[in-house]
Amino acid sequence: MNILVTGAKGFVGRNLTENLKNIRDAKNRTRPGLNIENIYEYDIDSKTEDLDKYCENADFVFNLAGVNRPENPEDFKKGNFGFASTLLETLKRHKNKAPVMLSSSIQATLEGRFGKSEYGLSKKAGEDLFFDYGKTEGVKVLVYRFPNLAGKWVRPNYNSAVGTFCNNIANDLPITVNDPSVELELLFIDDLVEEMLDALEGKEHHCEFDGVNTVFCENGKFCAAPVTHKATLGYIVECLNKFHNQPKTLLMPEIAPDSFEKKLYSMYLSYLPEEKTAFPLKMNVDERGSFTELLKTEKCGQFSVNISKPGITKGQHWHNSKWEFFIVVSGHGLIEERKIGTDEVRRFEVSGEEITAVHMLPGYTHNIINLSDTENLVTLMWANEQFDPAHPDTFSEKV
């Protein structure tokens, strides 16, 4: 299959083409039904003769080319309608019946606050052009009206408020939120790319529009990605500030699989400058070695790393209800656990050569001993809850 992507250097185009390459090169094997041979990348600086060649050989066309913020409003129609006409005429000249996808905008509904914006009007004209082309040429046409797009590589200070917020907060720049209660519907780029791959496989999702609301239906005139998220500007900024403060608090907010928070955090991280990509951790150091908290979570405990110098014993305490895992990743040690009120001792010899996770049981006092005379013992530790100095649930007692 030969695939033409116009607007290939734009936000959606870059994400789509890189993921198409992953499938072509067998790095992504989740789409075994797709056999991609050539990916034709066309953008504003490409040669006209390239478009002619691509339109002759393409088996599927993603038309992502468009204008968002021209200096002259008249350029909306030129960019969003004019190029579309050129593309379709070129396909028609080569008698190419390949399916064609058009990236439009929710603003093309011309509903509510979108009214009769020049941008919306130009997008609506492009839609009509594609629908007419599909009807007269007998070609499958897929028209997508995108809501607010978000995700890695989106251009800040351009046409994405969320992109601007991510960039500015990551780089300690000011942001302005006039009304925190304003709600946005966000389509994250990875969900969009999955829908584009569905479209390649002939499994696109169809819909109609009730005003600006998407109504999925099997025979809908339009198409849409099935996964979007709604959030207020206030909540978006609240999340971003938590992400920004994580290197200081070590607190990772609860991030469920496929959740809005997970996708927003991934987006935020893509804007981190080099100097913030790595950050120091506070090491609590004494003559025995060191103890460093790595990460805390809201509901799933915390991670730490313990370094014990040769011959050192650490721990010698127990908990009522807290439990932990000790995982030695380097060195040679012994973990001992004794049930409180008894002489019963459990012993586990551990080594970085054969990594094992050992439970620290509630009601058992425990320690960890470095058996080496020359090497440090390095242990990754996980506790089921964050350490609370006011209620530490930690009581000193030798094994």
Coordinates of C-alpha atoms in Angstrom, one line a residue:
M1 CA 0.0 0.0 0.0
N2 CA 1.2 3.5 -0.9
I3 CA 0.0 6.3 1.4
L4 CA 0.0 10.0 0.6
V5 CA 0.1 12.4 3.6
T6 CA -0.4 16.1 2.8
G7 CA 0.6 18.5 5.5
A8 CA 3.2 15.9 6.5
K9 CA 5.3 18.4 8.5
G10 CA 2.4 19.6 10.6
F11 CA 1.4 18.4 14.1
V12 CA -1.0 15.6 12.9
G13 CA 1.1 14.9 9.8
R14 CA 4.3 14.3 11.8
N15 CA 2.7 12.0 14.3
L16 CA 0.9 10.1 11.6
T17 CA 3.9 9.6 9.3
E18 CA 6.2 8.5 12.1
N19 CA 3.6 5.9 13.2
L20 CA 3.1 4.7 9.6
K21 CA 6.9 4.2 9.4
N22 CA 6.8 2.1 12.5
I23 CA 4.2 -0.2 10.8
R24 CA 6.1 -0.2 7.5
D25 CA 9.4 -1.1 9.3
A26 CA 7.7 -3.8 11.4
K27 CA 8.5 -1.9 14.6
N28 CA 4.7 -1.8 15.4
R29 CA 3.1 -5.2 14.9
T30 CA -0.3 -4.4 16.2
R31 CA -1.7 -3.9 12.7
P32 CA -0.8 -7.1 10.9
G33 CA -3.3 -6.4 8.2
L34 CA -1.5 -3.3 7.0
N35 CA 1.2 -3.8 4.4
I36 CA 2.8 -0.3 3.8
E37 CA 5.3 0.0 1.0
N38 CA 5.7 3.8 0.4
I39 CA 4.8 6.8 2.5
Y40 CA 4.6 10.0 0.4
E41 CA 5.2 13.0 2.5
Y42 CA 3.9 16.3 0.9
D43 CA 4.0 19.7 2.4
I44 CA 4.0 23.4 1.4
D45 CA 7.7 23.3 0.4
S46 CA 7.4 20.2 -1.7
K47 CA 7.6 20.2 -5.5
T48 CA 4.5 20.3 -7.6
E49 CA 5.7 17.4 -9.7
D50 CA 6.0 15.3 -6.5
L51 CA 2.3 15.8 -5.9
D52 CA 1.5 14.6 -9.4
K53 CA 3.6 11.4 -8.9
Y54 CA 2.1 10.8 -5.5
C55 CA -1.4 11.2 -6.7
E56 CA -0.8 8.7 -9.5
N57 CA 0.4 6.0 -7.2
A58 CA -1.3 6.5 -3.9
D59 CA -3.7 3.8 -2.5
F60 CA -4.9 6.0 0.3
V61 CA -4.7 9.8 0.8
F62 CA -4.7 11.6 4.2
N63 CA -5.3 15.3 3.4
L64 CA -4.0 17.1 6.5
A65 CA -2.9 20.2 4.8
G66 CA -4.5 23.4 5.9
V67 CA -4.2 26.9 7.3
N68 CA -4.9 27.8 10.9
R69 CA -3.7 31.3 11.5
P70 CA -2.8 33.2 8.3
E71 CA -1.9 36.9 8.4
N72 CA -4.7 37.6 5.8
P73 CA -8.1 36.0 6.5
E74 CA -8.5 35.5 2.7
D75 CA -5.7 32.9 3.0
F76 CA -8.1 30.6 4.9
K77 CA -9.9 29.8 1.7
K78 CA -6.7 29.6 -0.3
G79 CA -5.1 27.1 2.1
N80 CA -8.2 25.1 3.2
F81 CA -10.1 25.1 -0.1
G82 CA -7.6 25.9 -2.8
F83 CA -5.1 23.2 -2.2
A84 CA -7.9 20.6 -1.7
S85 CA -9.2 21.5 -5.2
T86 CA -5.7 21.0 -6.6
L87 CA -5.3 17.6 -4.8
L88 CA -8.6 16.3 -6.0
E89 CA -8.1 17.5 -9.6
T90 CA -4.8 15.7 -9.7
L91 CA -6.3 12.5 -8.4
K92 CA -9.1 12.8 -10.9
R93 CA -6.6 13.4 -13.8
H94 CA -4.9 10.1 -12.9
K95 CA -8.2 8.3 -12.6
N96 CA -7.1 7.4 -9.1
K97 CA -10.1 6.1 -7.0
A98 CA -8.1 5.8 -3.8
P99 CA -10.0 6.6 -0.6
V100 CA -9.4 10.2 0.6
M101 CA -9.5 11.5 4.2
L102 CA -10.0 15.1 5.0
S103 CA -9.1 16.8 8.3
S104 CA -11.7 19.4 9.0
S105 CA -12.7 21.2 12.2
I106 CA -15.6 21.3 14.6
Q107 CA -15.7 25.0 13.6
A108 CA -17.1 23.9 10.2
T109 CA -20.4 23.3 12.0
L110 CA -20.7 27.1 12.1
E111 CA -22.7 26.6 15.3
G112 CA -22.7 28.7 18.5
R113 CA -19.5 30.6 19.1
F114 CA -18.0 29.4 15.8
G115 CA -20.7 31.4 14.0
K116 CA -19.5 32.4 10.6
S117 CA -15.8 32.5 11.2
E118 CA -13.6 32.7 8.1
Y119 CA -11.8 29.6 9.3
G120 CA -15.0 27.6 9.8
L121 CA -16.4 28.8 6.4
S122 CA -13.2 27.7 4.6
K123 CA -13.3 24.3 6.3
K124 CA -17.0 23.9 5.5
A125 CA -16.2 24.7 1.8
G126 CA -13.5 22.1 1.8
E127 CA -16.0 19.5 3.2
D128 CA -18.5 20.2 0.5
L129 CA -15.8 19.9 -2.1
F130 CA -14.8 16.5 -0.9
F131 CA -18.3 15.2 -0.5
D132 CA -19.1 16.3 -4.1
Y133 CA -15.9 14.6 -5.3
G134 CA -16.8 11.4 -3.6
K135 CA -20.3 11.5 -5.1
T136 CA -19.3 12.3 -8.7
E137 CA -16.2 10.1 -8.8
G138 CA -17.5 7.2 -6.8
V139 CA -14.7 7.5 -4.3
K140 CA -14.8 6.8 -0.6
V141 CA -14.4 10.1 1.3
L142 CA -13.8 10.3 5.0
V143 CA -14.4 13.8 6.5
Y144 CA -13.3 14.2 10.1
R145 CA -14.3 17.3 12.1
F146 CA -11.6 17.5 14.8
P147 CA -12.2 19.2 18.2
N148 CA -9.2 20.7 20.1
L149 CA -6.1 18.6 19.3
A150 CA -3.5 17.9 21.9
G151 CA -0.4 15.8 22.4
K152 CA 3.4 15.8 21.8
W153 CA 4.8 18.1 19.2
V154 CA 1.7 20.4 19.1
R155 CA 2.9 24.0 18.5
P156 CA 2.6 26.3 21.5
N157 CA 1.4 29.9 21.2
Y158 CA -0.3 29.0 18.0
N159 CA -3.7 27.4 18.0
S160 CA -3.6 25.1 21.1
A161 CA -4.2 26.6 24.5
V162 CA -3.2 23.3 26.1
G163 CA 0.0 23.3 24.1
T164 CA 0.7 26.8 25.3
F165 CA 0.0 25.9 28.9
C166 CA 2.2 22.8 28.8
N167 CA 5.1 24.7 27.2
N168 CA 4.9 27.7 29.5
I169 CA 4.5 25.8 32.8
A170 CA 7.3 23.4 31.8
N171 CA 9.5 26.4 31.1
D172 CA 8.4 28.5 34.1
L173 CA 6.7 31.1 31.9
P174 CA 3.4 32.8 32.8
I175 CA 0.0 31.7 31.6
T176 CA -3.3 33.5 31.4
V177 CA -6.6 31.9 32.1
N178 CA -9.5 34.3 31.7
D179 CA -12.3 31.8 32.7
P180 CA -11.2 28.5 34.5
S181 CA -14.7 27.1 34.1
V182 CA -14.5 26.9 30.2
E183 CA -14.7 23.3 29.2
L184 CA -12.6 21.9 26.2
E185 CA -13.2 18.7 24.3
L186 CA -9.7 17.3 23.6
L187 CA -8.6 14.7 21.1
F188 CA -5.2 13.5 21.9
I189 CA -2.9 12.7 19.0
D190 CA -2.3 9.1 19.8
D191 CA -6.0 8.4 19.9
L192 CA -6.3 10.3 16.6
V193 CA -3.5 8.2 15.0
E194 CA -5.2 5.0 16.1
E195 CA -8.4 6.2 14.3
M196 CA -6.4 7.0 11.2
L197 CA -5.0 3.5 11.2
D198 CA -8.5 2.2 11.6
A199 CA -9.5 4.2 8.6
L200 CA -6.7 2.5 6.6
E201 CA -8.1 -0.8 7.5
G202 CA -11.6 0.3 6.5
K203 CA -12.8 0.4 10.1
E204 CA -13.4 4.1 10.5
H205 CA -16.0 5.4 12.9
H206 CA -18.9 7.3 11.4
C207 CA -21.1 10.0 13.0
E208 CA -23.4 12.9 12.5
F209 CA -23.4 16.2 14.4
D210 CA -26.1 17.5 16.8
G211 CA -24.8 21.1 16.8
V212 CA -21.2 20.7 17.9
N213 CA -21.9 17.3 19.6
T214 CA -20.7 14.1 17.9
V215 CA -23.4 11.4 17.5
F216 CA -21.9 8.1 16.4
C217 CA -24.0 6.1 14.0
E218 CA -23.1 3.4 11.5
N219 CA -24.1 5.3 8.4
G220 CA -23.1 8.8 9.5
K221 CA -22.0 11.2 6.8
F222 CA -18.9 12.3 8.9
C223 CA -16.2 10.4 10.7
A224 CA -14.7 10.9 14.2
A225 CA -12.2 9.4 16.6
P226 CA -14.2 7.6 19.3
V227 CA -12.0 8.6 22.3
T228 CA -12.0 12.3 23.4
H229 CA -11.8 13.9 26.8
K230 CA -13.6 16.9 28.3
A231 CA -11.9 19.1 31.0
T232 CA -12.1 22.6 32.2
L233 CA -9.2 25.0 31.8
G234 CA -9.0 25.3 35.5
Y235 CA -8.6 21.5 35.9
I236 CA -6.0 21.3 33.1
V237 CA -3.9 24.0 34.8
E238 CA -4.3 22.3 38.2
C239 CA -2.9 19.0 36.7
L240 CA -0.1 20.8 34.9
N241 CA 1.0 22.5 38.1
K242 CA 1.1 19.1 39.9
F243 CA 3.2 17.7 37.1
H244 CA 5.5 20.8 37.3
N245 CA 6.0 20.4 41.1
Q246 CA 6.6 16.6 41.0
P247 CA 10.5 16.9 41.1
K248 CA 10.1 18.7 44.4
T249 CA 7.2 16.8 46.0
L250 CA 8.1 13.5 44.4
L251 CA 4.3 13.0 44.2
M252 CA 3.0 11.3 41.1
P253 CA -0.8 11.9 40.9
E254 CA -3.0 9.0 40.2
I255 CA -2.8 8.2 36.5
A256 CA -5.2 5.5 35.4
P257 CA -4.6 3.7 32.0
D258 CA -6.0 5.6 29.0
S259 CA -7.1 8.5 31.3
F260 CA -7.1 12.1 30.5
E261 CA -4.4 12.7 33.2
K262 CA -2.1 10.1 31.7
K263 CA -2.3 11.6 28.2
L264 CA -1.9 15.2 29.6
Y265 CA 1.2 14.1 31.6
S266 CA 2.7 12.5 28.5
M267 CA 2.1 15.7 26.6
Y268 CA 3.5 17.9 29.4
L269 CA 6.7 15.9 29.5
S270 CA 7.4 16.5 25.8
Y271 CA 7.9 20.2 26.6
L272 CA 10.5 19.8 29.3
P273 CA 13.7 21.7 28.6
E274 CA 17.0 19.9 28.8
E275 CA 17.8 21.3 32.2
K276 CA 14.6 19.8 33.7
T277 CA 14.8 16.4 32.0
A278 CA 17.0 15.2 34.9
F279 CA 16.6 16.4 38.5
P280 CA 18.5 15.7 41.7
L281 CA 17.0 13.7 44.6
K282 CA 17.7 14.3 48.3
M283 CA 20.0 11.6 49.7
N284 CA 19.9 11.0 53.4
V285 CA 23.5 10.0 54.1
D286 CA 25.3 8.8 57.2
E287 CA 28.1 6.4 58.1
R288 CA 26.0 3.4 57.2
G289 CA 25.3 4.5 53.7
S290 CA 22.2 6.4 52.3
F291 CA 18.5 6.3 51.9
T292 CA 16.7 8.2 49.0
E293 CA 13.0 8.5 48.3
L294 CA 12.5 8.2 44.5
L295 CA 8.8 8.5 43.9
K296 CA 5.5 8.9 45.9
T297 CA 2.1 8.1 44.6
E298 CA -1.3 9.3 45.8
K299 CA -2.7 5.8 46.4
C300 CA 0.0 3.2 45.6
G301 CA 2.7 4.0 48.1
Q302 CA 6.3 5.1 47.4
F303 CA 9.6 3.9 46.0
S304 CA 13.0 4.4 47.6
V305 CA 16.6 3.2 47.2
N306 CA 18.8 2.1 50.1
I307 CA 22.5 1.8 50.0
S308 CA 24.3 -0.1 52.8
K309 CA 28.0 0.0 53.2
P310 CA 30.0 -3.3 53.7
G311 CA 29.1 -5.1 56.9
I312 CA 26.2 -2.7 57.8
T313 CA 22.8 -3.8 59.2
K314 CA 19.8 -1.6 58.5
G315 CA 16.2 -1.7 59.5
Q316 CA 15.5 -3.4 62.8
H317 CA 11.9 -2.2 63.0
W318 CA 8.4 -3.4 62.4
H319 CA 5.0 -2.2 61.2
N320 CA 1.4 -2.8 62.2
S321 CA -0.2 -2.6 58.8
K322 CA 2.4 -1.2 56.4
W323 CA 4.0 -3.7 54.1
E324 CA 7.0 -3.4 51.8
F325 CA 9.0 -5.2 49.1
F326 CA 12.9 -5.3 49.3
I327 CA 14.6 -5.9 46.0
V328 CA 18.4 -6.1 46.1
V329 CA 19.8 -5.0 42.7
S330 CA 23.5 -5.0 43.5
G331 CA 25.7 -6.7 46.1
H332 CA 25.1 -9.6 48.5
G333 CA 23.0 -9.5 51.5
L334 CA 20.7 -11.2 54.1
I335 CA 17.2 -10.2 55.0
E336 CA 15.9 -11.4 58.3
E337 CA 12.3 -11.2 59.6
R338 CA 11.1 -12.2 63.1
K339 CA 7.4 -12.4 64.1
I340 CA 6.9 -10.0 67.1
G341 CA 6.5 -11.9 70.4
T342 CA 8.2 -15.1 69.1
D343 CA 11.6 -16.5 68.3
E344 CA 10.5 -17.4 64.7
V345 CA 13.0 -15.9 62.3
R346 CA 12.9 -16.1 58.5
R347 CA 16.1 -15.6 56.6
F348 CA 16.5 -14.8 52.9
E349 CA 19.9 -14.6 51.2
V350 CA 19.7 -12.1 48.4
S351 CA 22.0 -10.9 45.6
G352 CA 22.0 -8.6 42.6
E353 CA 23.1 -11.7 40.6
E354 CA 19.6 -13.3 41.1
I355 CA 17.1 -10.5 41.7
T356 CA 14.3 -11.5 44.1
A357 CA 11.5 -9.6 45.7
V358 CA 11.1 -10.2 49.5
H359 CA 7.9 -9.2 51.4
M360 CA 8.4 -7.3 54.6
L361 CA 5.4 -8.7 56.6
P362 CA 3.2 -6.6 58.9
G363 CA 3.9 -7.7 62.5
Y364 CA 7.4 -8.9 61.7
T365 CA 10.5 -6.9 62.7
H366 CA 13.0 -7.0 59.9
N367 CA 16.5 -6.0 58.8
I368 CA 18.8 -6.1 55.9
I369 CA 22.5 -7.0 56.3
N370 CA 25.3 -6.3 53.8
L371 CA 27.3 -9.6 53.8
S372 CA 30.1 -8.2 51.6
D373 CA 33.4 -6.8 53.1
T374 CA 34.1 -4.7 50.0
E375 CA 30.9 -3.9 48.0
N376 CA 27.9 -1.7 48.8
L377 CA 24.5 -3.3 49.0
V378 CA 21.9 -1.5 46.8
T379 CA 18.2 -2.2 47.5
L380 CA 15.1 -0.9 45.8
M381 CA 12.3 -0.6 48.3
W382 CA 8.5 -0.2 47.8
A383 CA 6.1 0.6 50.6
N384 CA 2.3 0.4 50.1
E385 CA 1.8 3.9 51.5
Q386 CA 3.7 7.2 51.7
F387 CA 5.7 7.7 54.9
D388 CA 3.7 9.9 57.2
P389 CA 5.9 11.5 60.0
A390 CA 2.8 12.1 62.1
H391 CA 1.8 8.4 61.9
P392 CA 4.9 6.5 60.9
D393 CA 3.7 3.0 61.8
T394 CA 7.4 2.1 62.4
F395 CA 8.6 0.7 65.7
S396 CA 12.2 0.0 66.6
E397 CA 13.1 -3.6 67.6
K398 CA 16.0 -5.9 66.7
V399 CA 15.4 -9.1 64.9

